[in-house]
Structures are given as C-alpha cells and as structure tokens.
Amino acid sequence: MTKREYGIWINGAAELPAGSTLFERSSPSTGESVARVHLAGTAELDRAVVLAKETFRKGAWKGLAASERGKILLRWADLILENLVTLSRIEADEAGKTIAAAKGEIEWSVELLRYAASLAWSIPGRIVNHEGAEKLGLVTYEPLPVIGMILPWNFPTVTLFQKLPYALVAGCCVVIKPSELTAGTAIEYARLAKQAGIPDGVLAVLPGTGEVVGQGMCLHPDIDMISFTGSTAVGRKIASLAGQSLKKVALELGGKGANIVFADAHLDAAVAGALAAFTINQGEECCAGGRLLVQETIASEFVSKLAEKARALKLGTPDDVDADLGPMIHAQHQRKVLDYIEKAREEGATLVTGGRAPTSPGLHDGYFVEPTIFTGVEPHMTIFREEIFGPVLGVTTFKDVSEAVALANLTHYGLANGIWTSNLDTAMAVSSALESGFVYVNTYLETVPQLPFGGSKSSGLGRENGPDGLLEFMQAKSTFVRLRPSV
C-alpha cells in the first residue's frame, strides 16, 4: 500500500509546515500506515486567515461575476470526476470505506457541487419601490468574508461539499480544517480547485487537531463564520467559543433517527430501507435510522426478514469488491460501539444477530463490528437514547400512530426520521408531527440537492444544500434611497 504525505494547502500550493507535528494515519481495515500528515499549528492558521481576508478585500474572487464563479466550479466538478479512481482510493484507505461507498460519496458530492454552481445565476435580491415615488429600497446579499469550515471523519467529502461550493458561489474565502484522520481528499480537492481556476488565497486546507486549529478558528477575530459538522458535544463548545466574538455559526450535529414502519408498508421495501438506514457507512452516519419503530402486528415477521438480510452482509477491506461494510474508524471507536452493545444486553434488550467484532481471516487486524440488531428496546435504555455511530439497531414496537410519533420525538436530537406507509395521509400527518429537520417517506437517506438539510433541537443550527445553503454564507444589506421628486 502506497503511503501518501500531506501538509497544508495555502496560497495555491502545498507546504510541509516547519517543525510541525507528524500524524501517522493507519488504515482502519488493516492497520497498515497509509498516510503521513504534517499538522498545522496556530502560525499556519493565522497566515491562512490573513491571506484569506486580504484576498477577499482585493476582490480576486468576490469581484468576479457570479456566473464566472459558477463556470469555474463546473470545471472543478469535471476535474473531480476525471480523478475519481484516485480520490476514491484515498478516501477508502483513510476512512475505512468500501471503494464503492467512497466512489458513491464523491459522485454525490459532485452533484452538490454542480447544483451549487447553478445558483450563481440566481443569487437573490429585492427591490421595494411601492412606498411612494421618492422612495426606493434595495435588499442585496453579500458574502461573509472568511468562513472557517471544520469537518468530521465519517464523510470527509460530502460534508465538505455540503458547505464549500455554496460559500464559493457566494464569493467567500474559506479556511478548511479536515479531520487529521481523513485529510487526504481535502488537499486533493484544493489542488483540483486551483487547476479549475479558483484564485490563490481563496482556499486554505489545514489538517490539524481540534484543540489547536479548530479552537483557533473559533476564536480568530478575522474569521466571520464557523460551519461545523460533528458531534453535538463539540458543536456546543464551538458555539460557545464563537460566541465570544459573536461570529455566526452553522452546526450540523448528531442524530438518533427513528425509522417508523406501519403495518400497511410495503414490507420488502421497508426491510431493505431499514437495513440501509443503520448499516450505511458502517453506521457512522449522523442520519442513521438507529431506532426502528415497528407496528406490533408485523414486528415479528419484519425483524426476522431484517435479521436474515443483516447476517448476509459482508464485512471487508477496500480491496474486497464484494464487501458491504468496512470497519470503525479506529480502535477506540470500535471499543465504544462494542461497549454500547454490552450495555444493551445488561439493560435487558434481546440480541437477535451480530454483537461482536469478527475474527475471521482478513478482518482480525481491522476495527470491524458485525451488524447488530436488538429487540425489546425500551425508551429508558441507553441504546434508545444515545447516538452509537456504528451498525447497531434497536427495535421498539408501537400500537398506533400517536404512540409512534411520541416514541420518535422522545429524544433531544432532531436531524432525520423515516416513515414507511402506503397511506399518504398518514405519511404527511406523521411528517408534520415529527420534530426533525428532514423526513424520509418510503425511502431512507435519499434526497436531491435542491432540498435543504439540517437539524432541530440538539441536532444543530442552520441549513446546508438548496438555496438556503447559499444564503447561509451571505448577509442581507438594506439600502434606502430618497429620490428627487418626479417631474
């Protein structure tokens, strides 16, 4: 396996910071070293932010016609697809995904990039001209100068492209902190952005720790906004730090999605959807449907079918083209997920399938966890309440619509929920009653770029994607003009 070396990306070039801390990234699948990452420090952060502020003021990017920015982003999208094989390999090696999963994530991110680019031709504005002949009001939307973006390790590409292209269309300059665990693709995307025509100084990529680079971004006086994807606990810290300088924050945080299956649902489709909902990306997914709520009249048959499909899933390394799931991101996270499984047993849930780290040949060096299903899960149990971030599903039964809604909302999270029913009235009524920013009906984890994404309650603030994703990085300015009296 080829070991890659990464430093920082600043002013349109890659650098290895002098005296930097070296982080050795090992494959979650095999334990082999796949990358060496030279971590940024406070000096690199300050240099990147100062450069971004200067670049913004000079207008090399924001001064372009918005349509020109859009065209550059479309060229960038084409370059990413031309390098899809290489980029997929980097992401699979660092994040532990299957190659197919990494490829699918990048292809979806290109769709987000292309959609965001299209918004360049429709940046909004308003005129108020019906308040008298001498009065004219203008509402214009201006980019926030410098955006700090802090990314997680579970979806290093899609979490970037739910933010970055929208900020670039707006005309912002951006400083990105990818996780040191999965920094490779972010550097490569910046390299391709330069090739597409994005000016030097507009983008900086600074792999580093949260304690140094992340906290420094939140406190830096010349960063105007922080856009963060990650855990609710870290999101609260970021909001607190950013509040010291009253900078704007957008937070896409944790979730504990409820996937609700009514008795009139198409059973096979709902089983397939429930399986994907808790196993996609090995369950390392903030929208994962980790709580399965099944109407009691079909629960036994449903769980039997679901468990059979879960047992058939294949765990494997990125080199295994038949693999369905990869490993947990690192040993500590594997241990955390296994501890949640043991806690579920102790609290009285019934293990149906899975529950272990596999020991089969080819997997013992990685951080794998079997797809795991528990029944008899009650609301007081930890498995019902806490985000596990692994391939673990808790099944709870319900009698009627009102009980299903009450169980789904019995959480401080509010990111995404799912509904399976053949009754449109039921689907729309339950969707309206669910306390979450996104609702899937007769599908799960499926969307289109035009729809905004984000959470309520402890799942975050702000929205990504859709027109809302563009306006998140802009601020409204009102201009009032007193005209001369008409002749």
Tab-separated table of C-alpha atoms in Angstrom:
chain	number	residue	atom	x	y	z
A	1	MET	CA	0.000	0.000	0.000
A	2	THR	CA	1.425	3.367	-1.048
A	3	LYS	CA	1.970	5.792	1.800
A	4	ARG	CA	0.970	9.362	0.989
A	5	GLU	CA	2.321	12.521	2.587
A	6	TYR	CA	0.277	15.647	3.239
A	7	GLY	CA	0.964	19.020	4.743
A	8	ILE	CA	-1.180	22.110	4.359
A	9	TRP	CA	-2.607	23.891	1.334
A	10	ILE	CA	-2.165	27.653	1.419
A	11	ASN	CA	-1.912	30.368	-1.238
A	12	GLY	CA	-2.410	27.837	-4.008
A	13	ALA	CA	0.398	25.469	-3.022
A	14	ALA	CA	1.121	22.508	-0.797
A	15	GLU	CA	3.522	23.051	2.108
A	16	LEU	CA	5.049	20.984	4.874
A	17	PRO	CA	4.909	23.278	7.938
A	18	ALA	CA	8.285	23.784	9.576
A	19	GLY	CA	8.542	21.982	12.899
A	20	SER	CA	5.078	20.509	12.531
A	21	THR	CA	3.720	17.561	14.470
A	22	LEU	CA	3.606	14.444	12.322
A	23	PHE	CA	0.459	12.316	12.413
A	24	GLU	CA	0.695	8.759	11.139
A	25	ARG	CA	-2.620	7.594	9.646
A	26	SER	CA	-3.204	3.852	9.669
A	27	SER	CA	-5.861	2.011	7.687
A	28	PRO	CA	-8.868	1.108	9.859
A	29	SER	CA	-9.169	-2.077	7.764
A	30	THR	CA	-5.663	-3.495	8.052
A	31	GLY	CA	-3.664	-1.387	10.498
A	32	GLU	CA	-1.119	-0.549	7.783
A	33	SER	CA	0.151	3.016	7.517
A	34	VAL	CA	-1.481	4.800	4.567
A	35	ALA	CA	-0.533	8.463	5.095
A	36	ARG	CA	1.704	10.855	6.984
A	37	VAL	CA	0.051	14.173	7.801
A	38	HIS	CA	2.023	17.243	8.888
A	39	LEU	CA	-0.368	19.050	11.203
A	40	ALA	CA	-0.924	22.791	11.068
A	41	GLY	CA	-0.448	24.980	14.124
A	42	THR	CA	-1.516	28.456	15.172
A	43	ALA	CA	1.081	30.156	12.946
A	44	GLU	CA	-0.235	28.425	9.815
A	45	LEU	CA	-3.814	29.202	10.819
A	46	ASP	CA	-3.104	32.885	11.286
A	47	ARG	CA	-1.254	33.084	7.976
A	48	ALA	CA	-4.113	31.384	6.131
A	49	VAL	CA	-6.756	33.641	7.673
A	50	VAL	CA	-4.804	36.852	6.999
A	51	LEU	CA	-4.284	35.770	3.394
A	52	ALA	CA	-7.974	34.907	3.004
A	53	LYS	CA	-9.003	38.316	4.355
A	54	GLU	CA	-6.604	40.110	2.014
A	55	THR	CA	-7.772	38.038	-0.952
A	56	PHE	CA	-11.388	38.870	-0.157
A	57	ARG	CA	-10.703	42.600	0.111
A	58	LYS	CA	-8.800	42.649	-3.184
A	59	GLY	CA	-11.779	41.072	-4.919
A	60	ALA	CA	-9.960	38.399	-6.927
A	61	TRP	CA	-12.880	36.059	-6.292
A	62	LYS	CA	-15.842	38.037	-4.966
A	63	GLY	CA	-15.224	40.652	-7.678
A	64	LEU	CA	-15.888	38.151	-10.462
A	65	ALA	CA	-19.316	37.983	-11.989
A	66	ALA	CA	-21.201	35.299	-10.085
A	67	SER	CA	-21.745	33.429	-13.353
A	68	GLU	CA	-17.951	33.261	-13.836
A	69	ARG	CA	-17.594	31.737	-10.382
A	70	GLY	CA	-20.244	29.213	-11.376
A	71	LYS	CA	-18.386	28.246	-14.550
A	72	ILE	CA	-15.163	27.691	-12.604
A	73	LEU	CA	-16.982	25.427	-10.165
A	74	LEU	CA	-18.401	23.412	-13.055
A	75	ARG	CA	-14.869	22.896	-14.389
A	76	TRP	CA	-13.863	21.798	-10.907
A	77	ALA	CA	-16.657	19.214	-10.888
A	78	ASP	CA	-15.381	17.759	-14.167
A	79	LEU	CA	-11.829	17.524	-12.814
A	80	ILE	CA	-13.012	15.679	-9.714
A	81	LEU	CA	-14.745	13.075	-11.861
A	82	GLU	CA	-11.635	12.714	-14.019
A	83	ASN	CA	-9.731	11.823	-10.834
A	84	LEU	CA	-12.494	9.696	-9.308
A	85	VAL	CA	-10.488	6.464	-9.073
A	86	THR	CA	-7.598	8.080	-7.200
A	87	LEU	CA	-9.836	10.098	-4.891
A	88	SER	CA	-11.988	7.079	-4.055
A	89	ARG	CA	-8.919	5.080	-3.105
A	90	ILE	CA	-7.629	7.804	-0.799
A	91	GLU	CA	-10.956	8.106	0.988
A	92	ALA	CA	-11.421	4.340	1.285
A	93	ASP	CA	-7.934	3.874	2.730
A	94	GLU	CA	-8.242	6.670	5.291
A	95	ALA	CA	-11.895	6.308	6.326
A	96	GLY	CA	-12.165	2.538	6.040
A	97	LYS	CA	-14.983	2.633	3.490
A	98	THR	CA	-15.510	0.187	0.699
A	99	ILE	CA	-14.344	1.517	-2.652
A	100	ALA	CA	-17.945	1.519	-3.863
A	101	ALA	CA	-19.047	3.620	-0.893
A	102	ALA	CA	-16.206	6.108	-1.380
A	103	LYS	CA	-16.939	6.371	-5.095
A	104	GLY	CA	-20.647	6.913	-4.441
A	105	GLU	CA	-19.935	9.618	-1.882
A	106	ILE	CA	-17.711	11.533	-4.302
A	107	GLU	CA	-20.170	11.214	-7.170
A	108	TRP	CA	-22.976	12.561	-4.973
A	109	SER	CA	-20.713	15.407	-3.844
A	110	VAL	CA	-20.141	16.341	-7.488
A	111	GLU	CA	-23.924	16.596	-7.869
A	112	LEU	CA	-23.975	19.001	-4.915
A	113	LEU	CA	-21.129	20.981	-6.475
A	114	ARG	CA	-22.914	21.282	-9.805
A	115	TYR	CA	-26.155	22.319	-8.142
A	116	ALA	CA	-24.381	24.936	-6.043
A	117	ALA	CA	-22.680	26.247	-9.178
A	118	SER	CA	-26.093	26.674	-10.815
A	119	LEU	CA	-27.131	29.035	-8.013
A	120	ALA	CA	-24.542	31.520	-9.282
A	121	TRP	CA	-27.065	32.525	-11.949
A	122	SER	CA	-29.800	33.248	-9.398
A	123	ILE	CA	-28.306	34.951	-6.345
A	124	PRO	CA	-31.324	36.758	-4.893
A	125	GLY	CA	-32.031	40.413	-4.316
A	126	ARG	CA	-35.176	42.516	-3.844
A	127	ILE	CA	-36.485	45.960	-4.733
A	128	VAL	CA	-39.042	47.847	-2.655
A	129	ASN	CA	-40.465	50.534	-4.931
A	130	HIS	CA	-44.113	50.911	-3.957
A	131	GLU	CA	-43.735	53.243	-0.988
A	132	GLY	CA	-44.018	56.467	-2.908
A	133	ALA	CA	-42.344	57.978	-5.934
A	134	GLU	CA	-39.415	59.383	-3.928
A	135	LYS	CA	-38.621	56.170	-2.064
A	136	LEU	CA	-36.585	53.220	-3.262
A	137	GLY	CA	-35.420	50.287	-1.165
A	138	LEU	CA	-32.858	47.678	-2.197
A	139	VAL	CA	-32.060	44.383	-0.489
A	140	THR	CA	-28.773	42.860	-1.589
A	141	TYR	CA	-26.994	39.738	-0.341
A	142	GLU	CA	-23.281	39.992	0.301
A	143	PRO	CA	-20.771	37.226	1.100
A	144	LEU	CA	-19.364	36.857	4.578
A	145	PRO	CA	-15.635	37.467	4.004
A	146	VAL	CA	-13.885	34.481	5.625
A	147	ILE	CA	-15.525	31.185	6.522
A	148	GLY	CA	-13.953	28.565	8.776
A	149	MET	CA	-15.091	25.016	7.996
A	150	ILE	CA	-14.485	22.163	10.444
A	151	LEU	CA	-15.116	18.697	9.033
A	152	PRO	CA	-15.661	15.225	10.527
A	153	TRP	CA	-14.004	11.965	9.542
A	154	ASN	CA	-17.062	9.886	8.641
A	155	PHE	CA	-17.943	11.591	5.331
A	156	PRO	CA	-14.912	13.759	4.564
A	157	THR	CA	-16.089	14.549	1.034
A	158	VAL	CA	-19.828	15.045	1.283
A	159	THR	CA	-19.636	17.133	4.465
A	160	LEU	CA	-17.202	19.405	2.628
A	161	PHE	CA	-19.345	19.748	-0.471
A	162	GLN	CA	-22.492	20.476	1.522
A	163	LYS	CA	-20.665	23.651	2.550
A	164	LEU	CA	-17.759	24.700	0.348
A	165	PRO	CA	-19.324	25.209	-3.107
A	166	TYR	CA	-22.146	27.295	-1.644
A	167	ALA	CA	-19.664	29.567	0.129
A	168	LEU	CA	-17.602	29.866	-3.052
A	169	VAL	CA	-20.636	30.739	-5.173
A	170	ALA	CA	-21.427	33.472	-2.655
A	171	GLY	CA	-17.906	34.897	-3.081
A	172	CYS	CA	-16.433	33.959	0.304
A	173	CYS	CA	-12.878	32.884	1.065
A	174	VAL	CA	-12.611	29.667	3.057
A	175	VAL	CA	-10.232	28.059	5.552
A	176	ILE	CA	-10.897	24.318	5.968
A	177	LYS	CA	-9.892	22.061	8.840
A	178	PRO	CA	-10.385	18.445	7.817
A	179	SER	CA	-10.017	15.724	10.413
A	180	GLU	CA	-6.405	14.617	10.665
A	181	LEU	CA	-7.764	11.071	10.232
A	182	THR	CA	-9.102	11.788	6.737
A	183	ALA	CA	-7.205	14.789	5.422
A	184	GLY	CA	-6.066	13.430	2.055
A	185	THR	CA	-9.051	14.158	-0.139
A	186	ALA	CA	-9.443	17.752	1.098
A	187	ILE	CA	-5.894	18.541	-0.040
A	188	GLU	CA	-6.544	16.896	-3.401
A	189	TYR	CA	-9.789	18.835	-3.905
A	190	ALA	CA	-7.936	22.100	-3.248
A	191	ARG	CA	-5.307	21.134	-5.819
A	192	LEU	CA	-8.030	20.478	-8.398
A	193	ALA	CA	-9.785	23.744	-7.468
A	194	LYS	CA	-6.639	25.658	-8.383
A	195	GLN	CA	-6.457	23.754	-11.671
A	196	ALA	CA	-10.070	24.728	-12.368
A	197	GLY	CA	-9.270	28.416	-11.921
A	198	ILE	CA	-10.055	29.326	-8.307
A	199	PRO	CA	-7.533	32.058	-7.401
A	200	ASP	CA	-4.765	31.554	-4.873
A	201	GLY	CA	-5.719	32.641	-1.381
A	202	VAL	CA	-9.399	31.753	-1.733
A	203	LEU	CA	-8.979	28.244	-0.283
A	204	ALA	CA	-6.753	27.002	2.510
A	205	VAL	CA	-6.713	23.461	3.928
A	206	LEU	CA	-5.177	22.985	7.363
A	207	PRO	CA	-5.191	19.459	8.760
A	208	GLY	CA	-4.847	19.741	12.493
A	209	THR	CA	-6.288	18.933	15.856
A	210	GLY	CA	-9.489	20.394	17.211
A	211	GLU	CA	-7.655	21.715	20.260
A	212	VAL	CA	-5.254	23.784	18.153
A	213	VAL	CA	-6.698	24.572	14.714
A	214	GLY	CA	-10.392	24.071	15.487
A	215	GLN	CA	-10.371	26.167	18.624
A	216	GLY	CA	-8.128	28.738	16.975
A	217	MET	CA	-10.604	29.135	14.122
A	218	CYS	CA	-13.481	29.700	16.549
A	219	LEU	CA	-11.561	32.421	18.368
A	220	HIS	CA	-9.843	34.092	15.399
A	221	PRO	CA	-11.121	37.681	15.024
A	222	ASP	CA	-10.864	37.620	11.221
A	223	ILE	CA	-12.998	34.525	10.695
A	224	ASP	CA	-16.575	35.676	10.219
A	225	MET	CA	-18.406	32.356	10.428
A	226	ILE	CA	-17.814	28.765	11.513
A	227	SER	CA	-19.549	25.945	9.643
A	228	PHE	CA	-19.143	22.682	11.540
A	229	THR	CA	-20.261	19.079	11.118
A	230	GLY	CA	-19.711	16.728	14.028
A	231	SER	CA	-20.956	15.699	17.430
A	232	THR	CA	-23.441	17.680	19.488
A	233	ALA	CA	-20.969	17.905	22.382
A	234	VAL	CA	-18.295	19.523	20.199
A	235	GLY	CA	-20.929	21.692	18.492
A	236	ARG	CA	-21.859	23.201	21.846
A	237	LYS	CA	-18.196	24.028	22.533
A	238	ILE	CA	-17.839	25.634	19.112
A	239	ALA	CA	-20.948	27.768	19.610
A	240	SER	CA	-19.630	28.900	22.982
A	241	LEU	CA	-16.193	29.799	21.627
A	242	ALA	CA	-17.587	31.530	18.541
A	243	GLY	CA	-19.944	33.490	20.747
A	244	GLN	CA	-17.016	35.300	22.321
A	245	SER	CA	-16.603	37.279	19.097
A	246	LEU	CA	-20.271	36.962	18.053
A	247	LYS	CA	-19.343	35.193	14.833
A	248	LYS	CA	-22.057	33.289	13.028
A	249	VAL	CA	-22.206	29.515	13.393
A	250	ALA	CA	-23.858	26.776	11.339
A	251	LEU	CA	-23.886	23.426	13.114
A	252	GLU	CA	-24.827	20.063	11.601
A	253	LEU	CA	-24.696	17.799	14.617
A	254	GLY	CA	-25.626	14.350	15.878
A	255	GLY	CA	-28.834	12.409	15.493
A	256	LYS	CA	-30.794	9.413	16.698
A	257	GLY	CA	-33.163	8.869	13.807
A	258	ALA	CA	-36.393	6.930	14.184
A	259	ASN	CA	-37.391	4.754	11.226
A	260	ILE	CA	-41.145	4.157	11.599
A	261	VAL	CA	-42.713	1.166	9.839
A	262	PHE	CA	-46.512	0.981	9.743
A	263	ALA	CA	-48.367	-2.270	9.124
A	264	ASP	CA	-49.554	-1.106	5.683
A	265	ALA	CA	-45.997	-0.509	4.416
A	266	HIS	CA	-44.555	-2.467	1.511
A	267	LEU	CA	-42.764	-4.996	3.678
A	268	ASP	CA	-39.789	-5.926	1.482
A	269	ALA	CA	-39.039	-2.307	0.594
A	270	ALA	CA	-39.223	-1.285	4.249
A	271	VAL	CA	-36.901	-4.135	5.276
A	272	ALA	CA	-34.342	-3.066	2.672
A	273	GLY	CA	-34.666	0.554	3.780
A	274	ALA	CA	-34.316	-0.308	7.463
A	275	LEU	CA	-31.190	-2.343	6.706
A	276	ALA	CA	-29.556	0.511	4.807
A	277	ALA	CA	-30.622	3.024	7.444
A	278	PHE	CA	-28.469	1.500	10.186
A	279	THR	CA	-25.613	-0.036	8.173
A	280	ILE	CA	-24.742	2.631	5.592
A	281	ASN	CA	-21.165	3.791	6.117
A	282	GLN	CA	-20.893	1.133	8.867
A	283	GLY	CA	-23.459	3.102	10.861
A	284	GLU	CA	-21.035	6.033	11.163
A	285	GLU	CA	-23.771	8.353	9.919
A	286	CYS	CA	-25.500	11.174	11.791
A	287	CYS	CA	-28.795	10.490	9.991
A	288	ALA	CA	-28.677	6.744	10.657
A	289	GLY	CA	-32.008	5.139	11.497
A	290	GLY	CA	-30.716	3.551	14.683
A	291	ARG	CA	-34.169	3.377	16.271
A	292	LEU	CA	-36.540	1.101	14.363
A	293	LEU	CA	-40.169	1.586	15.409
A	294	VAL	CA	-42.356	-1.208	14.021
A	295	GLN	CA	-46.113	-1.587	14.386
A	296	GLU	CA	-46.575	-4.555	16.672
A	297	THR	CA	-48.798	-6.575	14.306
A	298	ILE	CA	-45.930	-7.026	11.821
A	299	ALA	CA	-42.929	-6.791	14.154
A	300	SER	CA	-42.062	-10.494	14.358
A	301	GLU	CA	-42.087	-11.074	10.605
A	302	PHE	CA	-40.303	-7.789	9.928
A	303	VAL	CA	-37.447	-8.425	12.352
A	304	SER	CA	-36.995	-11.974	11.061
A	305	LYS	CA	-36.582	-10.748	7.481
A	306	LEU	CA	-34.317	-7.897	8.572
A	307	ALA	CA	-32.031	-10.116	10.640
A	308	GLU	CA	-31.671	-12.545	7.742
A	309	LYS	CA	-30.510	-9.736	5.451
A	310	ALA	CA	-28.184	-8.314	8.111
A	311	ARG	CA	-26.452	-11.689	8.515
A	312	ALA	CA	-25.870	-11.818	4.751
A	313	LEU	CA	-23.920	-8.532	4.694
A	314	LYS	CA	-20.202	-8.955	4.094
A	315	LEU	CA	-17.568	-7.102	6.078
A	316	GLY	CA	-14.382	-6.361	4.183
A	317	THR	CA	-11.444	-4.128	3.329
A	318	PRO	CA	-11.407	-1.587	0.480
A	319	ASP	CA	-9.728	-4.209	-1.720
A	320	ASP	CA	-12.727	-6.534	-1.371
A	321	VAL	CA	-15.098	-5.506	-4.159
A	322	ASP	CA	-17.863	-7.662	-2.662
A	323	ALA	CA	-17.744	-6.020	0.765
A	324	ASP	CA	-20.869	-4.260	2.043
A	325	LEU	CA	-19.407	-2.735	5.213
A	326	GLY	CA	-15.999	-1.564	6.324
A	327	PRO	CA	-14.520	-1.106	9.816
A	328	MET	CA	-14.996	1.504	12.500
A	329	ILE	CA	-12.703	4.497	12.115
A	330	HIS	CA	-10.224	3.447	14.840
A	331	ALA	CA	-9.758	1.078	17.752
A	332	GLN	CA	-11.195	3.439	20.358
A	333	HIS	CA	-14.391	3.866	18.390
A	334	GLN	CA	-14.717	0.129	17.855
A	335	ARG	CA	-14.418	-0.322	21.617
A	336	LYS	CA	-17.049	2.368	22.197
A	337	VAL	CA	-19.539	0.651	19.861
A	338	LEU	CA	-18.907	-2.752	21.450
A	339	ASP	CA	-19.446	-1.194	24.886
A	340	TYR	CA	-22.838	0.117	23.730
A	341	ILE	CA	-23.721	-3.413	22.616
A	342	GLU	CA	-22.773	-4.822	26.008
A	343	LYS	CA	-24.751	-2.063	27.727
A	344	ALA	CA	-27.848	-3.001	25.713
A	345	ARG	CA	-27.504	-6.601	26.884
A	346	GLU	CA	-27.099	-5.509	30.503
A	347	GLU	CA	-30.182	-3.289	30.341
A	348	GLY	CA	-32.387	-6.110	29.100
A	349	ALA	CA	-32.578	-5.776	25.321
A	350	THR	CA	-32.636	-9.049	23.351
A	351	LEU	CA	-29.792	-9.658	20.900
A	352	VAL	CA	-31.115	-11.013	17.606
A	353	THR	CA	-27.965	-11.032	15.496
A	354	GLY	CA	-24.401	-9.700	15.495
A	355	GLY	CA	-22.935	-8.171	18.624
A	356	ARG	CA	-19.262	-8.997	18.127
A	357	ALA	CA	-16.035	-7.989	16.472
A	358	PRO	CA	-15.434	-10.667	13.790
A	359	THR	CA	-12.351	-12.846	13.994
A	360	SER	CA	-12.435	-14.330	10.507
A	361	PRO	CA	-9.274	-14.299	8.343
A	362	GLY	CA	-8.601	-10.939	6.727
A	363	LEU	CA	-10.610	-8.980	9.287
A	364	HIS	CA	-8.830	-9.518	12.598
A	365	ASP	CA	-6.397	-6.632	12.019
A	366	GLY	CA	-9.203	-4.135	11.374
A	367	TYR	CA	-11.756	-2.450	13.626
A	368	PHE	CA	-14.870	-4.264	12.431
A	369	VAL	CA	-18.210	-4.694	14.206
A	370	GLU	CA	-20.897	-7.081	12.996
A	371	PRO	CA	-24.284	-5.598	12.013
A	372	THR	CA	-26.199	-5.895	15.274
A	373	ILE	CA	-29.949	-5.938	15.997
A	374	PHE	CA	-31.666	-5.806	19.374
A	375	THR	CA	-35.388	-6.216	20.079
A	376	GLY	CA	-37.300	-5.387	23.235
A	377	VAL	CA	-35.729	-1.923	23.341
A	378	GLU	CA	-37.474	0.461	25.757
A	379	PRO	CA	-37.176	4.264	25.898
A	380	HIS	CA	-35.190	4.251	29.161
A	381	MET	CA	-32.398	2.147	27.620
A	382	THR	CA	-29.135	3.676	26.512
A	383	ILE	CA	-29.440	2.115	23.047
A	384	PHE	CA	-32.690	4.060	22.551
A	385	ARG	CA	-31.346	7.392	23.802
A	386	GLU	CA	-27.713	7.786	22.724
A	387	GLU	CA	-26.085	8.090	19.312
A	388	ILE	CA	-23.956	4.961	18.852
A	389	PHE	CA	-22.363	5.757	15.472
A	390	GLY	CA	-21.970	2.121	14.498
A	391	PRO	CA	-24.011	-0.669	12.829
A	392	VAL	CA	-26.317	-1.198	15.810
A	393	LEU	CA	-30.132	-1.159	15.638
A	394	GLY	CA	-32.660	-1.086	18.457
A	395	VAL	CA	-36.216	-2.276	17.669
A	396	THR	CA	-39.219	-0.905	19.577
A	397	THR	CA	-42.840	-1.775	18.824
A	398	PHE	CA	-45.847	0.559	18.827
A	399	LYS	CA	-49.632	0.182	18.632
A	400	ASP	CA	-50.859	3.220	16.700
A	401	VAL	CA	-49.867	6.481	15.023
A	402	SER	CA	-49.921	8.585	18.164
A	403	GLU	CA	-47.620	6.180	20.013
A	404	ALA	CA	-45.243	6.032	17.029
A	405	VAL	CA	-44.938	9.826	16.926
A	406	ALA	CA	-44.454	10.063	20.680
A	407	LEU	CA	-41.664	7.461	20.604
A	408	ALA	CA	-39.960	9.091	17.621
A	409	ASN	CA	-39.947	12.502	19.324
A	410	LEU	CA	-38.722	11.094	22.647
A	411	THR	CA	-35.181	12.340	22.052
A	412	HIS	CA	-33.236	15.569	22.337
A	413	TYR	CA	-31.992	15.025	18.755
A	414	GLY	CA	-33.881	16.205	15.678
A	415	LEU	CA	-31.927	15.547	12.497
A	416	ALA	CA	-33.789	12.973	10.398
A	417	ASN	CA	-36.575	10.409	10.683
A	418	GLY	CA	-38.192	7.934	8.290
A	419	ILE	CA	-41.760	6.792	7.610
A	420	TRP	CA	-42.896	3.654	5.786
A	421	THR	CA	-46.588	3.512	4.849
A	422	SER	CA	-48.839	3.143	1.802
A	423	ASN	CA	-51.201	5.807	3.172
A	424	LEU	CA	-50.308	9.310	2.006
A	425	ASP	CA	-52.492	10.910	4.685
A	426	THR	CA	-50.589	9.014	7.373
A	427	ALA	CA	-47.240	9.955	5.821
A	428	MET	CA	-47.993	13.678	5.698
A	429	ALA	CA	-49.608	13.827	9.135
A	430	VAL	CA	-46.704	11.998	10.779
A	431	SER	CA	-44.118	14.049	8.865
A	432	SER	CA	-45.726	17.225	10.171
A	433	ALA	CA	-45.660	15.899	13.742
A	434	LEU	CA	-42.033	14.693	13.722
A	435	GLU	CA	-39.522	17.026	15.361
A	436	SER	CA	-36.701	16.793	12.844
A	437	GLY	CA	-35.223	18.855	10.057
A	438	PHE	CA	-35.610	16.075	7.477
A	439	VAL	CA	-38.161	13.297	6.948
A	440	TYR	CA	-37.838	10.384	4.508
A	441	VAL	CA	-41.028	8.682	3.287
A	442	ASN	CA	-40.830	5.143	1.849
A	443	THR	CA	-37.077	5.584	1.500
A	444	TYR	CA	-34.163	6.424	3.769
A	445	LEU	CA	-31.030	8.531	3.287
A	446	GLU	CA	-32.200	9.619	-0.158
A	447	THR	CA	-32.533	13.231	-1.236
A	448	VAL	CA	-31.850	15.721	-4.019
A	449	PRO	CA	-29.521	18.755	-3.906
A	450	GLN	CA	-32.424	21.217	-4.055
A	451	LEU	CA	-33.647	20.246	-0.574
A	452	PRO	CA	-32.114	21.985	2.446
A	453	PHE	CA	-30.578	19.749	5.095
A	454	GLY	CA	-30.111	20.376	8.793
A	455	GLY	CA	-31.443	19.623	12.230
A	456	SER	CA	-33.592	20.890	15.048
A	457	LYS	CA	-33.209	20.619	18.825
A	458	SER	CA	-29.729	19.253	19.684
A	459	SER	CA	-29.034	18.324	16.063
A	460	GLY	CA	-27.914	21.764	15.037
A	461	LEU	CA	-28.466	25.230	13.627
A	462	GLY	CA	-28.688	26.421	10.035
A	463	ARG	CA	-29.155	24.615	6.736
A	464	GLU	CA	-26.969	23.140	4.030
A	465	ASN	CA	-27.877	22.472	0.364
A	466	GLY	CA	-30.742	24.031	-1.545
A	467	PRO	CA	-30.986	27.819	-1.922
A	468	ASP	CA	-30.785	28.012	1.881
A	469	GLY	CA	-27.263	26.589	1.672
A	470	LEU	CA	-26.170	29.602	-0.363
A	471	LEU	CA	-27.804	32.217	1.855
A	472	GLU	CA	-26.194	30.631	4.930
A	473	PHE	CA	-22.893	32.202	3.809
A	474	MET	CA	-24.340	35.617	2.929
A	475	GLN	CA	-25.812	38.531	4.830
A	476	ALA	CA	-28.601	40.844	3.784
A	477	LYS	CA	-27.898	44.548	3.304
A	478	SER	CA	-30.694	47.088	3.038
A	479	THR	CA	-30.162	50.340	1.118
A	480	PHE	CA	-32.753	53.089	1.241
A	481	VAL	CA	-32.653	55.829	-1.397
A	482	ARG	CA	-34.514	59.158	-1.285
A	483	LEU	CA	-35.102	60.138	-4.908
A	484	ARG	CA	-35.798	63.586	-6.265
A	485	PRO	CA	-39.455	64.314	-6.722
A	486	SER	CA	-40.681	63.192	-10.111
A	487	VAL	CA	-41.326	65.867	-12.741
